[in-house]
């Protein structure tokens, strides 16, 4: 059976959430991830619910290289 859009979309979603969970060190109770592709602009970011508090990427780590690597990987998920 050929893969359809929904299969491809679900696989991309799974990879994005797995990336977020790994970035948060499995501490997140919930992950809120979003991505956008518009004309020549691609963006990605995520927020994390950890112990009832919404945290941003810079609350997870102060390592700016790790944050940029995370954001770059999120943009690359296809």
JSON list of C-alpha atoms in Angstrom, two decimals:
[
{"chain": "A", "resi": 1, "resn": "UNK", "atom": "CA", "xyz": [0.00, 0.00, 0.00]},
{"chain": "A", "resi": 2, "resn": "UNK", "atom": "CA", "xyz": [1.33, 3.44, -0.90]},
{"chain": "A", "resi": 3, "resn": "UNK", "atom": "CA", "xyz": [2.00, 5.96, 1.81]},
{"chain": "A", "resi": 4, "resn": "UNK", "atom": "CA", "xyz": [-0.41, 8.84, 1.89]},
{"chain": "A", "resi": 5, "resn": "UNK", "atom": "CA", "xyz": [-0.09, 12.37, 3.22]},
{"chain": "A", "resi": 6, "resn": "UNK", "atom": "CA", "xyz": [-1.42, 11.40, 6.65]},
{"chain": "A", "resi": 7, "resn": "UNK", "atom": "CA", "xyz": [1.28, 8.70, 7.03]},
{"chain": "A", "resi": 8, "resn": "UNK", "atom": "CA", "xyz": [4.05, 11.12, 6.09]},
{"chain": "A", "resi": 9, "resn": "UNK", "atom": "CA", "xyz": [2.63, 13.82, 8.36]},
{"chain": "A", "resi": 10, "resn": "UNK", "atom": "CA", "xyz": [2.32, 11.46, 11.35]},
{"chain": "A", "resi": 11, "resn": "UNK", "atom": "CA", "xyz": [5.90, 10.28, 10.86]},
{"chain": "A", "resi": 12, "resn": "UNK", "atom": "CA", "xyz": [7.18, 13.89, 10.79]},
{"chain": "A", "resi": 13, "resn": "UNK", "atom": "CA", "xyz": [5.16, 14.71, 13.91]},
{"chain": "A", "resi": 14, "resn": "UNK", "atom": "CA", "xyz": [6.61, 11.70, 15.71]},
{"chain": "A", "resi": 15, "resn": "UNK", "atom": "CA", "xyz": [10.17, 12.72, 14.83]},
{"chain": "A", "resi": 16, "resn": "UNK", "atom": "CA", "xyz": [9.56, 16.30, 16.00]},
{"chain": "A", "resi": 17, "resn": "UNK", "atom": "CA", "xyz": [8.08, 15.20, 19.33]},
{"chain": "A", "resi": 18, "resn": "UNK", "atom": "CA", "xyz": [10.91, 12.68, 19.86]},
{"chain": "A", "resi": 19, "resn": "UNK", "atom": "CA", "xyz": [13.42, 15.49, 19.21]},
{"chain": "A", "resi": 20, "resn": "UNK", "atom": "CA", "xyz": [11.64, 17.71, 21.76]},
{"chain": "A", "resi": 21, "resn": "UNK", "atom": "CA", "xyz": [11.45, 14.98, 24.39]},
{"chain": "A", "resi": 22, "resn": "UNK", "atom": "CA", "xyz": [15.15, 14.25, 23.97]},
{"chain": "A", "resi": 23, "resn": "UNK", "atom": "CA", "xyz": [16.03, 17.96, 24.16]},
{"chain": "A", "resi": 24, "resn": "UNK", "atom": "CA", "xyz": [14.08, 18.29, 27.42]},
{"chain": "A", "resi": 25, "resn": "UNK", "atom": "CA", "xyz": [15.85, 15.25, 28.85]},
{"chain": "A", "resi": 26, "resn": "UNK", "atom": "CA", "xyz": [12.57, 13.32, 29.23]},
{"chain": "A", "resi": 27, "resn": "UNK", "atom": "CA", "xyz": [11.47, 15.85, 31.90]},
{"chain": "A", "resi": 28, "resn": "UNK", "atom": "CA", "xyz": [8.56, 17.33, 29.93]},
{"chain": "A", "resi": 29, "resn": "UNK", "atom": "CA", "xyz": [5.03, 16.27, 30.81]},
{"chain": "A", "resi": 30, "resn": "UNK", "atom": "CA", "xyz": [3.79, 17.88, 27.58]},
{"chain": "A", "resi": 31, "resn": "UNK", "atom": "CA", "xyz": [5.46, 19.33, 24.51]},
{"chain": "A", "resi": 32, "resn": "UNK", "atom": "CA", "xyz": [4.09, 22.12, 22.36]},
{"chain": "A", "resi": 33, "resn": "UNK", "atom": "CA", "xyz": [5.93, 22.21, 19.04]},
{"chain": "A", "resi": 34, "resn": "UNK", "atom": "CA", "xyz": [5.19, 24.28, 15.98]},
{"chain": "A", "resi": 35, "resn": "UNK", "atom": "CA", "xyz": [6.68, 24.74, 12.58]},
{"chain": "A", "resi": 36, "resn": "UNK", "atom": "CA", "xyz": [5.97, 27.05, 9.72]},
{"chain": "A", "resi": 37, "resn": "UNK", "atom": "CA", "xyz": [6.93, 27.08, 6.07]},
{"chain": "A", "resi": 38, "resn": "UNK", "atom": "CA", "xyz": [5.91, 30.21, 4.20]},
{"chain": "A", "resi": 39, "resn": "UNK", "atom": "CA", "xyz": [7.44, 31.28, 0.91]},
{"chain": "A", "resi": 40, "resn": "UNK", "atom": "CA", "xyz": [11.18, 31.40, 1.69]},
{"chain": "A", "resi": 41, "resn": "UNK", "atom": "CA", "xyz": [10.84, 31.30, 5.49]},
{"chain": "A", "resi": 42, "resn": "UNK", "atom": "CA", "xyz": [11.08, 28.18, 7.66]},
{"chain": "A", "resi": 43, "resn": "UNK", "atom": "CA", "xyz": [10.71, 28.35, 11.43]},
{"chain": "A", "resi": 44, "resn": "UNK", "atom": "CA", "xyz": [10.42, 25.91, 14.30]},
{"chain": "A", "resi": 45, "resn": "UNK", "atom": "CA", "xyz": [10.18, 26.23, 18.06]},
{"chain": "A", "resi": 46, "resn": "UNK", "atom": "CA", "xyz": [8.86, 24.37, 21.05]},
{"chain": "A", "resi": 47, "resn": "UNK", "atom": "CA", "xyz": [7.62, 24.93, 24.58]},
{"chain": "A", "resi": 48, "resn": "UNK", "atom": "CA", "xyz": [7.67, 22.39, 27.36]},
{"chain": "A", "resi": 49, "resn": "UNK", "atom": "CA", "xyz": [5.36, 21.76, 30.32]},
{"chain": "A", "resi": 50, "resn": "UNK", "atom": "CA", "xyz": [7.68, 20.65, 33.11]},
{"chain": "A", "resi": 51, "resn": "UNK", "atom": "CA", "xyz": [6.19, 20.21, 36.59]},
{"chain": "A", "resi": 52, "resn": "UNK", "atom": "CA", "xyz": [3.25, 22.44, 35.67]},
{"chain": "A", "resi": 53, "resn": "UNK", "atom": "CA", "xyz": [5.41, 25.29, 34.34]},
{"chain": "A", "resi": 54, "resn": "UNK", "atom": "CA", "xyz": [5.70, 26.27, 30.68]},
{"chain": "A", "resi": 55, "resn": "UNK", "atom": "CA", "xyz": [9.39, 26.43, 29.80]},
{"chain": "A", "resi": 56, "resn": "UNK", "atom": "CA", "xyz": [11.11, 27.73, 26.67]},
{"chain": "A", "resi": 57, "resn": "UNK", "atom": "CA", "xyz": [14.25, 26.33, 25.08]},
{"chain": "A", "resi": 58, "resn": "UNK", "atom": "CA", "xyz": [16.47, 28.79, 26.95]},
{"chain": "A", "resi": 59, "resn": "UNK", "atom": "CA", "xyz": [14.88, 27.64, 30.25]},
{"chain": "A", "resi": 60, "resn": "UNK", "atom": "CA", "xyz": [15.90, 24.06, 29.43]},
{"chain": "A", "resi": 61, "resn": "UNK", "atom": "CA", "xyz": [19.57, 24.86, 28.84]},
{"chain": "A", "resi": 62, "resn": "UNK", "atom": "CA", "xyz": [21.82, 27.90, 28.76]},
{"chain": "A", "resi": 63, "resn": "UNK", "atom": "CA", "xyz": [23.96, 26.29, 26.04]},
{"chain": "A", "resi": 64, "resn": "UNK", "atom": "CA", "xyz": [23.13, 28.46, 23.01]},
{"chain": "A", "resi": 65, "resn": "UNK", "atom": "CA", "xyz": [24.86, 26.00, 20.66]},
{"chain": "A", "resi": 66, "resn": "UNK", "atom": "CA", "xyz": [22.55, 23.22, 21.88]},
{"chain": "A", "resi": 67, "resn": "UNK", "atom": "CA", "xyz": [19.51, 25.47, 21.43]},
{"chain": "A", "resi": 68, "resn": "UNK", "atom": "CA", "xyz": [20.48, 26.40, 17.87]},
{"chain": "A", "resi": 69, "resn": "UNK", "atom": "CA", "xyz": [21.24, 22.75, 17.04]},
{"chain": "A", "resi": 70, "resn": "UNK", "atom": "CA", "xyz": [17.77, 21.81, 18.36]},
{"chain": "A", "resi": 71, "resn": "UNK", "atom": "CA", "xyz": [16.03, 24.55, 16.36]},
{"chain": "A", "resi": 72, "resn": "UNK", "atom": "CA", "xyz": [18.01, 23.67, 13.20]},
{"chain": "A", "resi": 73, "resn": "UNK", "atom": "CA", "xyz": [17.07, 19.99, 13.54]},
{"chain": "A", "resi": 74, "resn": "UNK", "atom": "CA", "xyz": [13.43, 20.93, 14.02]},
{"chain": "A", "resi": 75, "resn": "UNK", "atom": "CA", "xyz": [13.48, 22.93, 10.80]},
{"chain": "A", "resi": 76, "resn": "UNK", "atom": "CA", "xyz": [15.08, 20.02, 8.94]},
{"chain": "A", "resi": 77, "resn": "UNK", "atom": "CA", "xyz": [12.43, 17.40, 9.83]},
{"chain": "A", "resi": 78, "resn": "UNK", "atom": "CA", "xyz": [10.63, 16.35, 6.69]}
]
